[in-house]
Amino acid sequence: LQSYLQEQGIMPQDFFVNYTPFGHSDWSTIVSDVRELAADCSFVGVVSTINGDANVGFYKELAAQGVDAADIPVVAFSVGEEDLSGFDASSLAGHLAAWNYFQSADTEANEESVAAWKARMGEDRVTNDPMEAHYIGFNMWVNAVEEAGTTDVDAVREAMWGQEFPNLTGGTAVMQPNHHLTKPGLVGEITQGGQVDILIQTEE
């Protein structure tokens, strides 16, 4: 990201990179530093690679310090509906999230999957990106076991390469030799209700 920004002509003094330990919880100083960057009315945005539960603390601190998406937008690479369900998301409306799945995906397969999940777990429960990846991966594993005729790890691993299974967002996931899936990229806007309104979906 740092190299990309520089390639786009953004000067090094106009951005800073901040690493925190996994599970970091005290975001007050970092959010204050971000607000200070915008104090002179400079255009400021945040690219967040925060993972897991740490997102909750980060977004709570944004709200506590009055950071509005219209002034300092945040685009997160690893936040979903499950993370947002832990608190009042109304103050986060307008911030962005980039992932491969959001519950709001408008497909028949996703509608059926979400309905089945809510029927089993409760109407207030939400789905998320890791759940869709697991759903696809498990079904690919079943197909690979059937193809290999065994549950032997090495045989199944080789049978996994090239496995295909439909995404819940449309299109088809393919298992690559590096064990990563081909899936569409989505960019969405967080709504006041804690859902993500999909704005962009890649063709492939």
PDB file of N, CA, C and O in Angstrom, residues 20 31 52-53 57 62 91 95-96 109 115 123 128 131 149 152 159 163 175 183 198:
ATOM      1  N   THR A  20       0.100  -2.428  14.806  1.00  0.00           N
ATOM      2  CA  THR A  20      -0.249  -2.715  16.198  1.00  0.00           C
ATOM      3  C   THR A  20      -0.237  -4.225  16.399  1.00  0.00           C
ATOM      4  O   THR A  20      -0.420  -4.978  15.444  1.00  0.00           O
ATOM      5  N   VAL A  31      -6.264   7.148  16.808  1.00  0.00           N
ATOM      6  CA  VAL A  31      -7.369   7.912  16.236  1.00  0.00           C
ATOM      7  C   VAL A  31      -7.104   9.407  16.399  1.00  0.00           C
ATOM      8  O   VAL A  31      -7.393  10.198  15.486  1.00  0.00           O
ATOM      9  N   GLY A  52     -10.205  -9.051  13.227  1.00  0.00           N
ATOM     10  CA  GLY A  52     -10.916  -9.650  14.345  1.00  0.00           C
ATOM     11  C   GLY A  52     -11.554  -8.668  15.302  1.00  0.00           C
ATOM     12  O   GLY A  52     -12.002  -7.580  14.928  1.00  0.00           O
ATOM     13  N   ASP A  53     -11.557  -9.054  16.587  1.00  0.00           N
ATOM     14  CA  ASP A  53     -12.242  -8.273  17.617  1.00  0.00           C
ATOM     15  C   ASP A  53     -11.670  -6.868  17.795  1.00  0.00           C
ATOM     16  O   ASP A  53     -12.353  -5.988  18.317  1.00  0.00           O
ATOM     17  N   GLY A  57     -13.045  -2.210  19.078  1.00  0.00           N
ATOM     18  CA  GLY A  57     -12.434  -1.111  19.814  1.00  0.00           C
ATOM     19  C   GLY A  57     -12.087   0.069  18.929  1.00  0.00           C
ATOM     20  O   GLY A  57     -12.272   1.237  19.311  1.00  0.00           O
ATOM     21  N   LEU A  62     -13.411   5.623  17.045  1.00  0.00           N
ATOM     22  CA  LEU A  62     -13.769   6.574  15.987  1.00  0.00           C
ATOM     23  C   LEU A  62     -15.038   7.327  16.377  1.00  0.00           C
ATOM     24  O   LEU A  62     -15.104   8.556  16.255  1.00  0.00           O
ATOM     25  N   SER A  91     -23.181   5.352  14.074  1.00  0.00           N
ATOM     26  CA  SER A  91     -22.148   6.390  13.919  1.00  0.00           C
ATOM     27  C   SER A  91     -21.103   6.010  12.876  1.00  0.00           C
ATOM     28  O   SER A  91     -20.233   6.818  12.543  1.00  0.00           O
ATOM     29  N   HIS A  95     -18.651   4.683   6.306  1.00  0.00           N
ATOM     30  CA  HIS A  95     -17.318   4.088   6.190  1.00  0.00           C
ATOM     31  C   HIS A  95     -17.410   2.883   5.252  1.00  0.00           C
ATOM     32  O   HIS A  95     -18.489   2.324   5.036  1.00  0.00           O
ATOM     33  N   LEU A  96     -16.292   2.484   4.692  1.00  0.00           N
ATOM     34  CA  LEU A  96     -16.278   1.450   3.663  1.00  0.00           C
ATOM     35  C   LEU A  96     -15.614   0.168   4.138  1.00  0.00           C
ATOM     36  O   LEU A  96     -14.803   0.190   5.067  1.00  0.00           O
ATOM     37  N   ALA A 109     -28.980 -17.764  -4.150  1.00  0.00           N
ATOM     38  CA  ALA A 109     -28.232 -18.689  -3.291  1.00  0.00           C
ATOM     39  C   ALA A 109     -27.933 -18.059  -1.934  1.00  0.00           C
ATOM     40  O   ALA A 109     -28.045 -18.709  -0.891  1.00  0.00           O
ATOM     41  N   ALA A 115     -31.265 -17.161   5.070  1.00  0.00           N
ATOM     42  CA  ALA A 115     -32.524 -17.571   5.700  1.00  0.00           C
ATOM     43  C   ALA A 115     -32.328 -18.843   6.530  1.00  0.00           C
ATOM     44  O   ALA A 115     -32.839 -18.942   7.653  1.00  0.00           O
ATOM     45  N   GLU A 123     -32.906 -14.763  14.415  1.00  0.00           N
ATOM     46  CA  GLU A 123     -33.100 -13.707  13.427  1.00  0.00           C
ATOM     47  C   GLU A 123     -32.065 -12.589  13.542  1.00  0.00           C
ATOM     48  O   GLU A 123     -31.762 -11.896  12.568  1.00  0.00           O
ATOM     49  N   ASN A 128     -21.063 -13.811   7.500  1.00  0.00           N
ATOM     50  CA  ASN A 128     -19.886 -12.985   7.201  1.00  0.00           C
ATOM     51  C   ASN A 128     -18.976 -13.678   6.194  1.00  0.00           C
ATOM     52  O   ASN A 128     -19.216 -14.826   5.806  1.00  0.00           O
ATOM     53  N   MET A 131     -17.455 -17.170   6.920  1.00  0.00           N
ATOM     54  CA  MET A 131     -18.454 -18.227   6.859  1.00  0.00           C
ATOM     55  C   MET A 131     -18.657 -18.696   5.425  1.00  0.00           C
ATOM     56  O   MET A 131     -18.745 -19.903   5.151  1.00  0.00           O
ATOM     57  N   GLY A 149     -11.388 -40.693  -3.606  1.00  0.00           N
ATOM     58  CA  GLY A 149     -11.808 -41.994  -3.105  1.00  0.00           C
ATOM     59  C   GLY A 149     -11.216 -42.328  -1.755  1.00  0.00           C
ATOM     60  O   GLY A 149     -11.197 -43.491  -1.332  1.00  0.00           O
ATOM     61  N   ASP A 152      -7.299 -39.573   2.759  1.00  0.00           N
ATOM     62  CA  ASP A 152      -5.859 -39.377   2.913  1.00  0.00           C
ATOM     63  C   ASP A 152      -5.497 -37.938   2.557  1.00  0.00           C
ATOM     64  O   ASP A 152      -5.870 -37.436   1.479  1.00  0.00           O
ATOM     65  N   ALA A 159      -6.370 -33.474  -5.027  1.00  0.00           N
ATOM     66  CA  ALA A 159      -7.691 -33.437  -5.658  1.00  0.00           C
ATOM     67  C   ALA A 159      -8.378 -32.085  -5.466  1.00  0.00           C
ATOM     68  O   ALA A 159      -9.301 -31.740  -6.212  1.00  0.00           O
ATOM     69  N   GLN A 163     -10.695 -27.538  -7.920  1.00  0.00           N
ATOM     70  CA  GLN A 163     -12.095 -27.749  -7.531  1.00  0.00           C
ATOM     71  C   GLN A 163     -12.880 -26.446  -7.736  1.00  0.00           C
ATOM     72  O   GLN A 163     -12.374 -25.353  -7.504  1.00  0.00           O
ATOM     73  N   MET A 175     -10.382 -23.425  -6.613  1.00  0.00           N
ATOM     74  CA  MET A 175      -9.281 -23.626  -5.677  1.00  0.00           C
ATOM     75  C   MET A 175      -7.956 -23.628  -6.436  1.00  0.00           C
ATOM     76  O   MET A 175      -7.748 -24.427  -7.336  1.00  0.00           O
ATOM     77  N   LYS A 183     -12.350 -15.466  -5.975  1.00  0.00           N
ATOM     78  CA  LYS A 183     -13.656 -14.955  -5.576  1.00  0.00           C
ATOM     79  C   LYS A 183     -13.745 -13.500  -6.009  1.00  0.00           C
ATOM     80  O   LYS A 183     -12.726 -12.826  -6.141  1.00  0.00           O
ATOM     81  N   ILE A 198     -23.457  -3.097  -0.793  1.00  0.00           N
ATOM     82  CA  ILE A 198     -22.417  -3.349  -1.796  1.00  0.00           C
ATOM     83  C   ILE A 198     -22.488  -2.293  -2.896  1.00  0.00           C
ATOM     84  O   ILE A 198     -23.520  -2.095  -3.537  1.00  0.00           O
TER      85      ILE A 198
END
